[in-house]
XYZ file of N, CA and C in Angstrom:
147
model
N 2.457 -24.861 1.614
C 1.783 -23.577 1.478
C 0.685 -23.706 0.425
N -0.482 -23.207 0.745
C -1.594 -23.268 -0.186
C -1.413 -22.253 -1.301
N -1.980 -22.584 -2.452
C -1.969 -21.671 -3.579
C -2.896 -20.499 -3.249
N -2.394 -19.265 -3.221
C -3.226 -18.116 -2.843
C -4.278 -17.739 -3.885
N -4.143 -18.275 -5.113
C -5.094 -17.946 -6.168
C -5.904 -19.194 -6.501
N -7.129 -19.223 -6.067
C -8.001 -20.360 -6.323
C -8.640 -20.232 -7.698
N -9.026 -21.350 -8.255
C -9.682 -21.366 -9.554
C -11.002 -20.600 -9.458
N -11.221 -19.720 -10.425
C -12.463 -18.972 -10.461
C -12.467 -17.689 -9.644
N -11.377 -17.383 -8.988
C -11.302 -16.166 -8.188
C -10.949 -14.992 -9.098
N -11.642 -13.906 -8.938
C -11.388 -12.709 -9.733
C -10.303 -11.886 -9.044
N -9.061 -12.165 -9.396
C -7.923 -11.522 -8.738
C -7.921 -10.020 -8.974
N -8.245 -9.602 -10.182
C -8.252 -8.163 -10.471
C -9.273 -7.437 -9.598
N -10.419 -8.032 -9.405
C -11.442 -7.431 -8.553
C -10.967 -7.350 -7.104
N -10.299 -8.407 -6.637
C -9.779 -8.402 -5.274
C -8.721 -7.322 -5.086
N -7.845 -7.160 -6.066
C -6.801 -6.136 -5.999
C -7.449 -4.748 -6.012
N -8.446 -4.572 -6.861
C -9.148 -3.286 -6.943
C -9.775 -2.944 -5.596
N -10.446 -3.901 -4.995
C -11.088 -3.668 -3.700
C -10.067 -3.288 -2.640
N -8.948 -3.979 -2.636
C -7.897 -3.700 -1.657
C -7.346 -2.287 -1.826
N -7.032 -1.895 -3.060
C -6.491 -0.561 -3.301
C -7.510 0.519 -2.965
N -8.778 0.305 -3.339
C -9.791 1.318 -3.066
C -10.021 1.484 -1.573
N -10.058 0.390 -0.848
C -10.242 0.471 0.607
C -9.088 1.237 1.235
N -7.871 0.946 0.785
C -6.681 1.621 1.317
C -6.726 3.111 0.976
N -7.071 3.441 -0.249
C -7.150 4.849 -0.665
C -8.233 5.593 0.106
N -9.373 4.935 0.320
C -10.455 5.574 1.067
C -10.042 5.857 2.511
N -9.281 4.951 3.104
C -8.786 5.180 4.466
C -7.888 6.413 4.511
N -7.019 6.553 3.514
C -6.136 7.723 3.460
C -6.939 9.003 3.253
N -7.942 8.952 2.390
C -8.772 10.133 2.146
C -9.468 10.568 3.428
N -10.021 9.601 4.172
C -10.692 9.936 5.432
C -9.700 10.490 6.446
N -8.540 9.857 6.531
C -7.526 10.285 7.497
C -7.074 11.720 7.225
N -6.946 12.065 5.954
C -6.485 13.398 5.576
C -7.638 14.375 5.383
N -8.871 13.893 5.611
C -10.069 14.710 5.451
C -10.149 15.310 4.044
N -9.879 14.477 3.048
C -9.923 14.921 1.658
C -11.269 14.564 1.032
N -11.842 15.480 0.272
C -13.107 15.195 -0.397
C -12.883 14.492 -1.732
N -12.018 13.506 -1.739
C -11.649 12.814 -2.973
C -12.247 11.417 -2.963
N -12.876 11.066 -4.050
C -13.404 9.714 -4.180
C -12.262 8.786 -4.573
N -12.039 7.769 -3.776
C -10.976 6.813 -4.088
C -11.284 6.085 -5.387
N -12.566 5.907 -5.684
C -12.955 5.222 -6.907
C -12.480 5.981 -8.144
N -12.356 7.295 -8.023
C -11.897 8.105 -9.146
C -10.425 7.846 -9.457
N -9.691 7.356 -8.486
C -8.265 7.082 -8.684
C -8.022 5.730 -9.349
N -9.036 4.875 -9.415
C -8.827 3.516 -9.916
C -8.296 3.462 -11.350
N -8.766 4.252 -12.305
C -8.229 4.137 -13.665
C -6.705 4.279 -13.724
N -6.161 5.175 -12.932
C -4.704 5.347 -12.930
C -4.007 4.150 -12.270
N -4.563 3.680 -11.159
C -4.005 2.505 -10.482
C -4.058 1.309 -11.423
N -5.189 1.138 -12.088
C -5.369 0.012 -13.010
C -4.350 0.068 -14.147
N -4.105 1.262 -14.675
C -3.137 1.407 -15.758
C -1.738 0.989 -15.320
N -1.372 1.340 -14.096
C -0.052 0.986 -13.580
C 0.046 -0.519 -13.335
N -0.989 -1.089 -12.731
C -0.950 -2.507 -12.376
C -1.112 -3.446 -13.568
N -2.019 -3.119 -14.455
C -2.393 -4.058 -15.510
C -2.014 -3.596 -16.913
N -1.339 -2.450 -16.994
C -0.858 -1.954 -18.275
C -1.955 -1.605 -19.183
């Protein structure tokens, strides 16, 4: 099995992108006028302390 984390990869940025994309999909599905980007500080606090 290959190492999923390559040298020089910004893992935090990848995680942020994944969470924001997922949140934006939910916002669109529920027709909410909420910016997923606004939720990132709370997600970041939970994930990275």
